[in-house]
PDB file of C-alpha atoms in Angstrom:
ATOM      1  CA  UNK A 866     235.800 307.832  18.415  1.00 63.00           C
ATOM      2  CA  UNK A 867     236.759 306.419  22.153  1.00 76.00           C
ATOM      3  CA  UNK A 868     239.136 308.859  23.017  1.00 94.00           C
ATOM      4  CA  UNK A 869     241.882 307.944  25.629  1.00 97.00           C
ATOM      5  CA  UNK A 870     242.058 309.572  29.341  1.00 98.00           C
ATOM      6  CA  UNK A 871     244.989 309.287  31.538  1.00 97.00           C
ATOM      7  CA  UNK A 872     244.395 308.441  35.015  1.00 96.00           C
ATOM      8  CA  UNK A 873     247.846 309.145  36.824  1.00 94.00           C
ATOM      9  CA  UNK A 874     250.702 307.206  34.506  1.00 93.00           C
ATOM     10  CA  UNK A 875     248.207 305.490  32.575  1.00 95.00           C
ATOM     11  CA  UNK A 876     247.187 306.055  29.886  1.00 96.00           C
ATOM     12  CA  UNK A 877     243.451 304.411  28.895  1.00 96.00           C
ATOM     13  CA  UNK A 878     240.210 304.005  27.238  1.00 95.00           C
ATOM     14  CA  UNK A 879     237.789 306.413  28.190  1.00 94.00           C
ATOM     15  CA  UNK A 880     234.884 304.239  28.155  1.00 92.00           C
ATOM     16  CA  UNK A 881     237.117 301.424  30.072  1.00 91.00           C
ATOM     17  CA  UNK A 882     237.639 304.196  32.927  1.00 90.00           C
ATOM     18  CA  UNK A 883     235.031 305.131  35.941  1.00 89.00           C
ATOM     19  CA  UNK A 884     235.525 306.679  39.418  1.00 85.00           C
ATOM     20  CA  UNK A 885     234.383 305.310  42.642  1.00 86.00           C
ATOM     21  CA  UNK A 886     231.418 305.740  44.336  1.00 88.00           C
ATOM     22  CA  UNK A 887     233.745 307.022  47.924  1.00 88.00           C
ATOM     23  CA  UNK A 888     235.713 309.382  45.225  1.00 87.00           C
ATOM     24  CA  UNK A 889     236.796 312.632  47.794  1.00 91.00           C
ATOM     25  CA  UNK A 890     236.080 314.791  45.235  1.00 91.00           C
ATOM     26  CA  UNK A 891     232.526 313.487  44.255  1.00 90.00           C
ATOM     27  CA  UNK A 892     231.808 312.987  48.056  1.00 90.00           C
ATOM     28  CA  UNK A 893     233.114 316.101  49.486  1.00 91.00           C
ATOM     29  CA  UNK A 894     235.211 318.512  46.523  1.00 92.00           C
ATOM     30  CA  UNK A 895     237.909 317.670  48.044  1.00 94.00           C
ATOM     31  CA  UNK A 896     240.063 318.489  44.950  1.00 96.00           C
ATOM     32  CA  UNK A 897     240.875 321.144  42.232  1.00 98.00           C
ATOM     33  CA  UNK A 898     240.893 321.378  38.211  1.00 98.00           C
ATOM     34  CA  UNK A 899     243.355 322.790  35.890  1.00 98.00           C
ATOM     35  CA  UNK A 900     242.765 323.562  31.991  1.00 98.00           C
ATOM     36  CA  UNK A 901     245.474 323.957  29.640  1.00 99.00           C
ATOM     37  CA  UNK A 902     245.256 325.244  26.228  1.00 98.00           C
ATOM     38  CA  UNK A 903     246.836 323.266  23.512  1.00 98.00           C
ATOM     39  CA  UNK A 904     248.262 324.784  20.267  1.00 98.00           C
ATOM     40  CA  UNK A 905     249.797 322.702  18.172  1.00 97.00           C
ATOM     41  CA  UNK A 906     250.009 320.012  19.911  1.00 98.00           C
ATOM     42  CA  UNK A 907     251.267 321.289  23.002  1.00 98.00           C
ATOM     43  CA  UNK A 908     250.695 322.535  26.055  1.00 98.00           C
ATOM     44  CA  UNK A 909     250.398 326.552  26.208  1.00 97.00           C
ATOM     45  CA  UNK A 910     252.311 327.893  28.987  1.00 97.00           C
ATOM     46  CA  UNK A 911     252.236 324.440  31.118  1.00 98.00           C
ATOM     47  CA  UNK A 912     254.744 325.556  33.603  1.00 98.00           C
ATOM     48  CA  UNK A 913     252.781 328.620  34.923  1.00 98.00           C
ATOM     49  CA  UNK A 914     250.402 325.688  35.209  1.00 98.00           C
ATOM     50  CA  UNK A 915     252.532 323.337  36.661  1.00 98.00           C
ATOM     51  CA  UNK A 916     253.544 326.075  39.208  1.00 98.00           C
ATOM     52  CA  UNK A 917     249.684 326.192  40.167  1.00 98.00           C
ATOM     53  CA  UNK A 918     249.060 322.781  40.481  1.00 98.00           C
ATOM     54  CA  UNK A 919     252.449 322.588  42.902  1.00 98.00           C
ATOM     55  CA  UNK A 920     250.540 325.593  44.835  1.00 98.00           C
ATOM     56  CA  UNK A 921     247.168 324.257  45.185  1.00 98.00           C
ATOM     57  CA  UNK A 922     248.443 320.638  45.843  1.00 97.00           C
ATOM     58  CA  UNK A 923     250.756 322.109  48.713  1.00 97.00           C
ATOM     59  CA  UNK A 924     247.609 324.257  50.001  1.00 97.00           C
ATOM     60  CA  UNK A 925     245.430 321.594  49.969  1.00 97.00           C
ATOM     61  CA  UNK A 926     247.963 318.984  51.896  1.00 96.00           C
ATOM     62  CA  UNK A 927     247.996 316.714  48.505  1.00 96.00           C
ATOM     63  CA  UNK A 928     251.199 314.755  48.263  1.00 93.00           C
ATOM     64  CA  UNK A 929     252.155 315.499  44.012  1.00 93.00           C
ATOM     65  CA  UNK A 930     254.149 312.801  42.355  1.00 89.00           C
ATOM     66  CA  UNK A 931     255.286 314.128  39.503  1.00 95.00           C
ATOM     67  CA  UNK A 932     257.852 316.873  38.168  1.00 97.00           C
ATOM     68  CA  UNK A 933     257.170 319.835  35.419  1.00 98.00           C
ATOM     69  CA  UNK A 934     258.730 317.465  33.051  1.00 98.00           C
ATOM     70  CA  UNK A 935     257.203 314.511  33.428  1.00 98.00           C
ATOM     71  CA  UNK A 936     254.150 315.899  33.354  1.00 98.00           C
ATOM     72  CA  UNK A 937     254.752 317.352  30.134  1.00 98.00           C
ATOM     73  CA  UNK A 938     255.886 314.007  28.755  1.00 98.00           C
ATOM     74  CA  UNK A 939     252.677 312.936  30.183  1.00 98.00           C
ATOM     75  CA  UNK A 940     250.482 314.868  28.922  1.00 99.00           C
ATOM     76  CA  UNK A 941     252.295 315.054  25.276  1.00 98.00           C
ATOM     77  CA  UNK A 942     251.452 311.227  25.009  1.00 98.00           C
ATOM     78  CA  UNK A 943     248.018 311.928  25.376  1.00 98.00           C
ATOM     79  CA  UNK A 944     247.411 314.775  23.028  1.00 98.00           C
ATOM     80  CA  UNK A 945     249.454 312.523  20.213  1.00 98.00           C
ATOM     81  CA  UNK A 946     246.976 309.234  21.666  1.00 97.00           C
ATOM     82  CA  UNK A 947     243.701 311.448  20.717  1.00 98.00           C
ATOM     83  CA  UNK A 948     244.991 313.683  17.347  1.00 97.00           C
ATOM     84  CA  UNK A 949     244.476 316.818  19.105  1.00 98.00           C
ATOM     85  CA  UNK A 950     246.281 319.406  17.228  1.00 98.00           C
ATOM     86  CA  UNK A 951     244.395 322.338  18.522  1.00 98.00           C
ATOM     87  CA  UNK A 952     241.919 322.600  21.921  1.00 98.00           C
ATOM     88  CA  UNK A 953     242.312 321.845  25.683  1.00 98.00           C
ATOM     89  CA  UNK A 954     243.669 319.437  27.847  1.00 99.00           C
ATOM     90  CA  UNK A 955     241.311 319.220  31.562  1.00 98.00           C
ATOM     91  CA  UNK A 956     243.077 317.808  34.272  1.00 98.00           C
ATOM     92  CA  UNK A 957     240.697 317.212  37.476  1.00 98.00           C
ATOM     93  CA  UNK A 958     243.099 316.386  40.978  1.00 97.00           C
ATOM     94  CA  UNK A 959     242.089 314.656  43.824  1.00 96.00           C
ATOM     95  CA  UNK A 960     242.606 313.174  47.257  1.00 94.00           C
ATOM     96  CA  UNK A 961     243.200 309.214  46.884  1.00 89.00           C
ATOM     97  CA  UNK A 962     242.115 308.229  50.346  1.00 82.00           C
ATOM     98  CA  UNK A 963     239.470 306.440  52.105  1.00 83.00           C
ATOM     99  CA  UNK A 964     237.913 308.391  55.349  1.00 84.00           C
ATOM    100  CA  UNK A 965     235.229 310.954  55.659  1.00 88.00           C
ATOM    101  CA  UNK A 966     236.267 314.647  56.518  1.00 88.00           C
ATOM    102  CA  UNK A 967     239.663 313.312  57.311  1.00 89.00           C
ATOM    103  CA  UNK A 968     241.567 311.255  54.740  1.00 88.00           C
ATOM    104  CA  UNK A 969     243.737 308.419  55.927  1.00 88.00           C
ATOM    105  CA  UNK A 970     246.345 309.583  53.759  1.00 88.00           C
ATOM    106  CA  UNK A 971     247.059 312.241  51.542  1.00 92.00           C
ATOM    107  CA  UNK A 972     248.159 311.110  48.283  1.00 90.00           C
ATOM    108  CA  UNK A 973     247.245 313.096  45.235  1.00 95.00           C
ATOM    109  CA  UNK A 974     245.629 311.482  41.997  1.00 95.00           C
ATOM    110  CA  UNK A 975     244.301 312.758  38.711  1.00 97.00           C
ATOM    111  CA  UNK A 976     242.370 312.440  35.705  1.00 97.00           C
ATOM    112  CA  UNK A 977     243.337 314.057  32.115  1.00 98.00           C
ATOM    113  CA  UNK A 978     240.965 313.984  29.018  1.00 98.00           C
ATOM    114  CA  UNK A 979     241.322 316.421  25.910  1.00 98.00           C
ATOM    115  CA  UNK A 980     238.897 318.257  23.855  1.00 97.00           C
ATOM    116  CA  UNK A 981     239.277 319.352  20.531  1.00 97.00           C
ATOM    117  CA  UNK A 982     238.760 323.011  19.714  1.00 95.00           C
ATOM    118  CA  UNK A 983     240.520 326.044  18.136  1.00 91.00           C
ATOM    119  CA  UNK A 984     244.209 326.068  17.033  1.00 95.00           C
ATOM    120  CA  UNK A 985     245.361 329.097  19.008  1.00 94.00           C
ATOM    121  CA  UNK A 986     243.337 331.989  19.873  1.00 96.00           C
ATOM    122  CA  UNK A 987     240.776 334.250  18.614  1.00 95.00           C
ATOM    123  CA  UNK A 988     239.122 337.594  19.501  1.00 96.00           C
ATOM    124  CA  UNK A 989     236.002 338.370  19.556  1.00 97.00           C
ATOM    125  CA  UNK A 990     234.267 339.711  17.056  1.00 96.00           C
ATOM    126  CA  UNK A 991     231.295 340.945  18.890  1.00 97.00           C
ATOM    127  CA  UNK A 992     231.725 342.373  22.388  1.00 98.00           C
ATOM    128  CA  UNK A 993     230.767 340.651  25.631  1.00 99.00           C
ATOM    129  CA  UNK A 994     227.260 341.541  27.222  1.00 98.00           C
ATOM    130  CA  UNK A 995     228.462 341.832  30.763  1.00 99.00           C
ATOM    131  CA  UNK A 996     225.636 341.651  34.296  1.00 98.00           C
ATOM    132  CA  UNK A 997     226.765 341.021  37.678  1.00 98.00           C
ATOM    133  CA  UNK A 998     225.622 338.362  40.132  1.00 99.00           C
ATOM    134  CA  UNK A 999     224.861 339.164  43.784  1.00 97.00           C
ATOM    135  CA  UNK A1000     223.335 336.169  45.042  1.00 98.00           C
ATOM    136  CA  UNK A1001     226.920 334.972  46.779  1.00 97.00           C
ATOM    137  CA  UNK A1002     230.005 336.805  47.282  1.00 98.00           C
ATOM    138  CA  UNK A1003     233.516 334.876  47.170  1.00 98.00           C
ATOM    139  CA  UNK A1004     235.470 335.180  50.417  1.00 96.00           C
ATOM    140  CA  UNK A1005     238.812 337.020  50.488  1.00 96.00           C
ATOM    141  CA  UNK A1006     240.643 333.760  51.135  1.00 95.00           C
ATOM    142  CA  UNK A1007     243.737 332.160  49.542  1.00 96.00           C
ATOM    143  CA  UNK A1008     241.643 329.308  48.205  1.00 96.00           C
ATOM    144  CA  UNK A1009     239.746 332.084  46.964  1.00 97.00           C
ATOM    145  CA  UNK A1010     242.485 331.737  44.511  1.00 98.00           C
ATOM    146  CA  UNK A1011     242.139 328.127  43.507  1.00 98.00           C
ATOM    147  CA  UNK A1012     240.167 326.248  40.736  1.00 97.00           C
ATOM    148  CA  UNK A1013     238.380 324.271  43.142  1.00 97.00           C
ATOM    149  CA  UNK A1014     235.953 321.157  42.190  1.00 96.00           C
ATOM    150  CA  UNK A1015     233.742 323.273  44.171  1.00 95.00           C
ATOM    151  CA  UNK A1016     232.236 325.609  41.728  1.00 95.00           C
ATOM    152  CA  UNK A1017     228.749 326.328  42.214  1.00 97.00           C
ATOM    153  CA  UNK A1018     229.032 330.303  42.718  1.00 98.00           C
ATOM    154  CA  UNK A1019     230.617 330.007  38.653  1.00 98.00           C
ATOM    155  CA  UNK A1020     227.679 327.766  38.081  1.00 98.00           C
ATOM    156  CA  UNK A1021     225.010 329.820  39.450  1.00 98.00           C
ATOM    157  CA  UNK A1022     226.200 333.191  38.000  1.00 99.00           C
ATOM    158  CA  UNK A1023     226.416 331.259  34.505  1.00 98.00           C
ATOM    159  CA  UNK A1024     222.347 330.353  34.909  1.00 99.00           C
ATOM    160  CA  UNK A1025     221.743 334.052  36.314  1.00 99.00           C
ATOM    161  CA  UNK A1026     223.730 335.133  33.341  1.00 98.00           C
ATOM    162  CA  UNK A1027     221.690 333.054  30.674  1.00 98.00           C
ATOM    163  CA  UNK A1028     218.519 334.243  32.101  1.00 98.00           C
ATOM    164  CA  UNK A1029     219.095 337.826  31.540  1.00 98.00           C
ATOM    165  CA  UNK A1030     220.475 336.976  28.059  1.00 98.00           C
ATOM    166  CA  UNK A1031     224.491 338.357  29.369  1.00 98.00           C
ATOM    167  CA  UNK A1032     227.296 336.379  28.045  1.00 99.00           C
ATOM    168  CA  UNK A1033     228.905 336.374  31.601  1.00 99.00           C
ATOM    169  CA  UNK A1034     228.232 337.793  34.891  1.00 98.00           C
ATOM    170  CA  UNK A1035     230.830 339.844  37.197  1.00 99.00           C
ATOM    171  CA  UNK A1036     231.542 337.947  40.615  1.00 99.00           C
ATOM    172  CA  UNK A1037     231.541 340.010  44.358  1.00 99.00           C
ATOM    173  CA  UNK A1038     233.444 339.350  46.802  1.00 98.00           C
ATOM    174  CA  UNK A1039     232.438 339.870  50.629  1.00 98.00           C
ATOM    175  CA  UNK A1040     233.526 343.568  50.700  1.00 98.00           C
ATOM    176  CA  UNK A1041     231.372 344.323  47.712  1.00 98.00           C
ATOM    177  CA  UNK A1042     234.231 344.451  45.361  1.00 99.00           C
ATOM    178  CA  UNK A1043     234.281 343.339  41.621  1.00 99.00           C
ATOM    179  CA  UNK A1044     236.773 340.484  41.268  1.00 99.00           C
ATOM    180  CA  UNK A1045     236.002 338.271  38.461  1.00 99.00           C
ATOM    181  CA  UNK A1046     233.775 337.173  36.201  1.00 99.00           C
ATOM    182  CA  UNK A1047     232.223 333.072  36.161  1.00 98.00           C
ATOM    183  CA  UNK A1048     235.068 332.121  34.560  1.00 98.00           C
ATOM    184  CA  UNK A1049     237.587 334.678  33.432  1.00 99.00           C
ATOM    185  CA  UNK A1050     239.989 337.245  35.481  1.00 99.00           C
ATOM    186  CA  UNK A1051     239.026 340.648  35.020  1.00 99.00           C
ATOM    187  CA  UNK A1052     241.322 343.937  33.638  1.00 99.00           C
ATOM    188  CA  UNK A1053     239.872 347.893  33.010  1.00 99.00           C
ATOM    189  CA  UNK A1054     241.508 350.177  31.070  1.00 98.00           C
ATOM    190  CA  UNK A1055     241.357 353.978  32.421  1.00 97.00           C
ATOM    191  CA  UNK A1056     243.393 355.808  30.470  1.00 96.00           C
ATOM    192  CA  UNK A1057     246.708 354.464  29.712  1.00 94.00           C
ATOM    193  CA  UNK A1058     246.498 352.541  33.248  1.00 97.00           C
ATOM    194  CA  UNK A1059     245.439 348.920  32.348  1.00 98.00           C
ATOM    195  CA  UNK A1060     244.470 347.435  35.956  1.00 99.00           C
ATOM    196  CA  UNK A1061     243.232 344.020  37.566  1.00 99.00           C
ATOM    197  CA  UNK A1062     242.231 343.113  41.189  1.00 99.00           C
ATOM    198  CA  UNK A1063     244.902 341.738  43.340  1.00 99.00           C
ATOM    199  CA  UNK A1064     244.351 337.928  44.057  1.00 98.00           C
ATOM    200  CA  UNK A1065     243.884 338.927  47.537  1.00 98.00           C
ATOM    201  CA  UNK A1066     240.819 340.310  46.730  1.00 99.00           C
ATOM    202  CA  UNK A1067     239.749 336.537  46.459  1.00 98.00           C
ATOM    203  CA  UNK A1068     239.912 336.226  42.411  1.00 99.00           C
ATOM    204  CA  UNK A1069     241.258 333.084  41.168  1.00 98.00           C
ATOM    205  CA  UNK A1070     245.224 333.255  40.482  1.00 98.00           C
ATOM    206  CA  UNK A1071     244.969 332.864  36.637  1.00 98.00           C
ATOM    207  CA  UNK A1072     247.306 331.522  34.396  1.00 98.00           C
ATOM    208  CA  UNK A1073     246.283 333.891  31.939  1.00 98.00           C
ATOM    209  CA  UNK A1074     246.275 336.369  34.248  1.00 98.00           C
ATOM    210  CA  UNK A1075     250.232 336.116  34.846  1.00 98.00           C
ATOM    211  CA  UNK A1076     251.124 335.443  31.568  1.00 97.00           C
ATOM    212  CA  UNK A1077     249.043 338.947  30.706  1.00 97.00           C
ATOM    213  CA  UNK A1078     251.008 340.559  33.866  1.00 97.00           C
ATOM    214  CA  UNK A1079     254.663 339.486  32.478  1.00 96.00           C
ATOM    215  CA  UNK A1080     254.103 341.321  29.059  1.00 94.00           C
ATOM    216  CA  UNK A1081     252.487 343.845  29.549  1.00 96.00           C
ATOM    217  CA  UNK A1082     252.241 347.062  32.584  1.00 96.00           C
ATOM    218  CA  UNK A1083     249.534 346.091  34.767  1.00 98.00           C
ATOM    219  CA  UNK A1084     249.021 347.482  37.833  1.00 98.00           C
ATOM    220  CA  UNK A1085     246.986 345.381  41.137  1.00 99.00           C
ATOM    221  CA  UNK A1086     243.913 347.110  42.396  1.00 98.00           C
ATOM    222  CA  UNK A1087     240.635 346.942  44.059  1.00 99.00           C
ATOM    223  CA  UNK A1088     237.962 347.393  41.600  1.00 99.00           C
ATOM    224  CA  UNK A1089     234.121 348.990  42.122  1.00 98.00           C
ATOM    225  CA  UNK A1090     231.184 348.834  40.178  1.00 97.00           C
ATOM    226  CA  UNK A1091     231.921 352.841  39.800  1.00 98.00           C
ATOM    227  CA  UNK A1092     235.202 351.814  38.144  1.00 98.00           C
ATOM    228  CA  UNK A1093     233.350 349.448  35.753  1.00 98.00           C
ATOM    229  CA  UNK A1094     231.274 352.408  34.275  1.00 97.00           C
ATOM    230  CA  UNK A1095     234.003 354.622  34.408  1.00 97.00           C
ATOM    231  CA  UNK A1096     235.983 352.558  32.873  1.00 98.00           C
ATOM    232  CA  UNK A1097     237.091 353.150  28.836  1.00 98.00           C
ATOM    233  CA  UNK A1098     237.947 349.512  27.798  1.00 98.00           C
ATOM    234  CA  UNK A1099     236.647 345.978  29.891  1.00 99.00           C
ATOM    235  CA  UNK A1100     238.354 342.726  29.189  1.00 99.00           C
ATOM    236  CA  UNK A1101     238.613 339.355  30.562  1.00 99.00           C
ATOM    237  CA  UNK A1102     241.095 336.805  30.318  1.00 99.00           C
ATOM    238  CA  UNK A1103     241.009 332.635  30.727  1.00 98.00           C
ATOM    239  CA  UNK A1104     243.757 329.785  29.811  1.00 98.00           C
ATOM    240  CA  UNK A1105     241.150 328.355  26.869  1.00 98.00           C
ATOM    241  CA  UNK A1106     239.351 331.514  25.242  1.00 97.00           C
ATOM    242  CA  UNK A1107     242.728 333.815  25.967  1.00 97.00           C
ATOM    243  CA  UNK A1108     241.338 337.611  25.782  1.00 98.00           C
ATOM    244  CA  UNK A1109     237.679 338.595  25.067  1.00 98.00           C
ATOM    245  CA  UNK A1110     236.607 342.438  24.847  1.00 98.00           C
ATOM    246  CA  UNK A1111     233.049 343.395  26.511  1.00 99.00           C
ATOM    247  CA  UNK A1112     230.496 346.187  24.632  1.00 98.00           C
ATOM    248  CA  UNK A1113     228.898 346.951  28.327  1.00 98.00           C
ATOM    249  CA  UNK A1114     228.048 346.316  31.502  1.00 98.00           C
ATOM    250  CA  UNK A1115     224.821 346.953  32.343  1.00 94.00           C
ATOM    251  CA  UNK A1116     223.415 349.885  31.206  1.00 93.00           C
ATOM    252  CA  UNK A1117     227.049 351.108  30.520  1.00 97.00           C
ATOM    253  CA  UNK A1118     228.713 350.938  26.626  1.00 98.00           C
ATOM    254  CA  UNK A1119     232.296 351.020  25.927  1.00 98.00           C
ATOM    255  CA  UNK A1120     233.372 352.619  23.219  1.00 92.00           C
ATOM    256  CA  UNK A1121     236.708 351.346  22.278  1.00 91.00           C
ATOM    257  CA  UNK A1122     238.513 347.439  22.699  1.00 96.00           C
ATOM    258  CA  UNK A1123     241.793 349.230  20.964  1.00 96.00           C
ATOM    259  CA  UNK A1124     244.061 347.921  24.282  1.00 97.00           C
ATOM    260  CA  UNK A1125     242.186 344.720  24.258  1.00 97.00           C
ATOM    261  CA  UNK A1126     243.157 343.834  20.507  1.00 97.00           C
ATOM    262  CA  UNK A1127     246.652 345.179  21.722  1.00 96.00           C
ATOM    263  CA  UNK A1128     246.574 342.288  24.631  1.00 96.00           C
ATOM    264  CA  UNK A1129     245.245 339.755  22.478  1.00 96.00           C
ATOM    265  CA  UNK A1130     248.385 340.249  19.941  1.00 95.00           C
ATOM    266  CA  UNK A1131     251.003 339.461  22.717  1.00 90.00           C
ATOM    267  CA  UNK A1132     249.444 335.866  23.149  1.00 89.00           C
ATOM    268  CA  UNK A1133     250.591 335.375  19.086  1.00 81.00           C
ATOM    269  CA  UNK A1134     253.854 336.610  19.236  1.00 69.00           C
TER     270      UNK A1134
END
């Protein structure tokens, strides 16, 4: 089936649509991504999202043109254009400008295409084989934070990950501190403490993340490789896959995913 994109306010054939040879973010990822789970034919906690994308634009200088509500509306006609009761939406942003490292202008365009998966979430049955990839560290920055189109320390601890036979590798940033994983946000359980790293540690400002934060008692801190295998439960968190228990990490096993399952409930409720 040609599925339909939207590109801004339009809404068009996907095979009728191609960017630009100068495109800012092809030429110099000079843009940023967002991915919104869609349940029922709607958007899963879009305004957390839309509250990101108003964040990153603003960080980034981008000019947005639209408001929470019109990009719902937006975004509604799309998932009714392609049938998609259950899956994602992808939006990818970027700087509409000619210029090299500096634009001419700043005005903000994007791109929207859905994918059909899953209606709602699901947990894992079989625990996540966790490693840890050293070969770059993220910076402690507030674009850190952001889903950049820049992406290749996710990319490269995905292949590092596949090659030792891991589901997903743990992410470093420059002070040697566990932040993330390729492409979840990280929370241990110790106890009855559930914890994640603050985002200035450099971890990308989930959407997930928050929503996880708002129902249940998590607390912000800094997080070692000593508190990974001291650690009783290991979970990680995205906007698609929701929550997703790991076995071990490394050498280390965990024994129990009971807060975990607990987590995972609150997203169906």
């Amino acid at each position: 089936m040609n599925k339909f994109i939207l590109h801004n306010h339009d809404l068009l054939r996907e095979d009728s649509f191609s960017l630009k040879i100068n495109n800012r973010s092809f030429l110099y990822s000079d843009g940023f991504f967002e991915s919104i789970k869609v349940i029922n034919s709607r958007c899963f906690n879009l305004e957390t999202h839309f509250n990101r994308i108003t964040k990153t634009a603003e960080l980034f200088k981008m000019k947005i043109s639209f408001s929470l509500s019109e990009l719902q509306s937006l975004l509604d006609n799309l998932i009714v254009k392609n049938k998609t009761v259950g899956g994602s939406v992808r939006m990818v942003f970027y700087r509409d400008s000619e210029g090299k490292y500096f634009p001419k202008e700043n005005k903000m365009c994007f791109v929207a295409e859905t994918e059909t998966s899953l209606n709602g979430f699901n947990i894992n049955k079989n625990g996540l084989n966790l490693g840890i990839f050293t070969d770059i560290r993220k910076d402690k920055s507030k674009y850190s934070n952001c889903k950049t189109t820049n992406a290749v320390i996710s990319v490269l601890a995905s292949i590092y990950a596949k090659e030792n036979n891991w589901d997903d590798c743990l992410l470093l940033n420059t002070e040697n501190k566990i932040i993330e994983s390729s492409n979840s946000n990280l929370f241990i359980v110790k106890g009855d403490r559930i914890i994640t790293p603050p985002i200035t540690d450099g971890c990308v400002d989930g959407t997930m993340r928050s929503f996880i934060k708002n129902q249940c008692d998590v607390e912000e801190e800094s997080i070692s490789k000593e508190d990974l295998f001291s650690a009783d439960e290991v979970f990680l968190t995205n906007a698609i896959k929701g929550v997703r228990w790991a076995e071990s990490f490394n050498e280390k096993k965990y024994q129990s995913h009971k807060v975990a399952r607990l987590v995972f409930d609150k997203l169906n409720t």
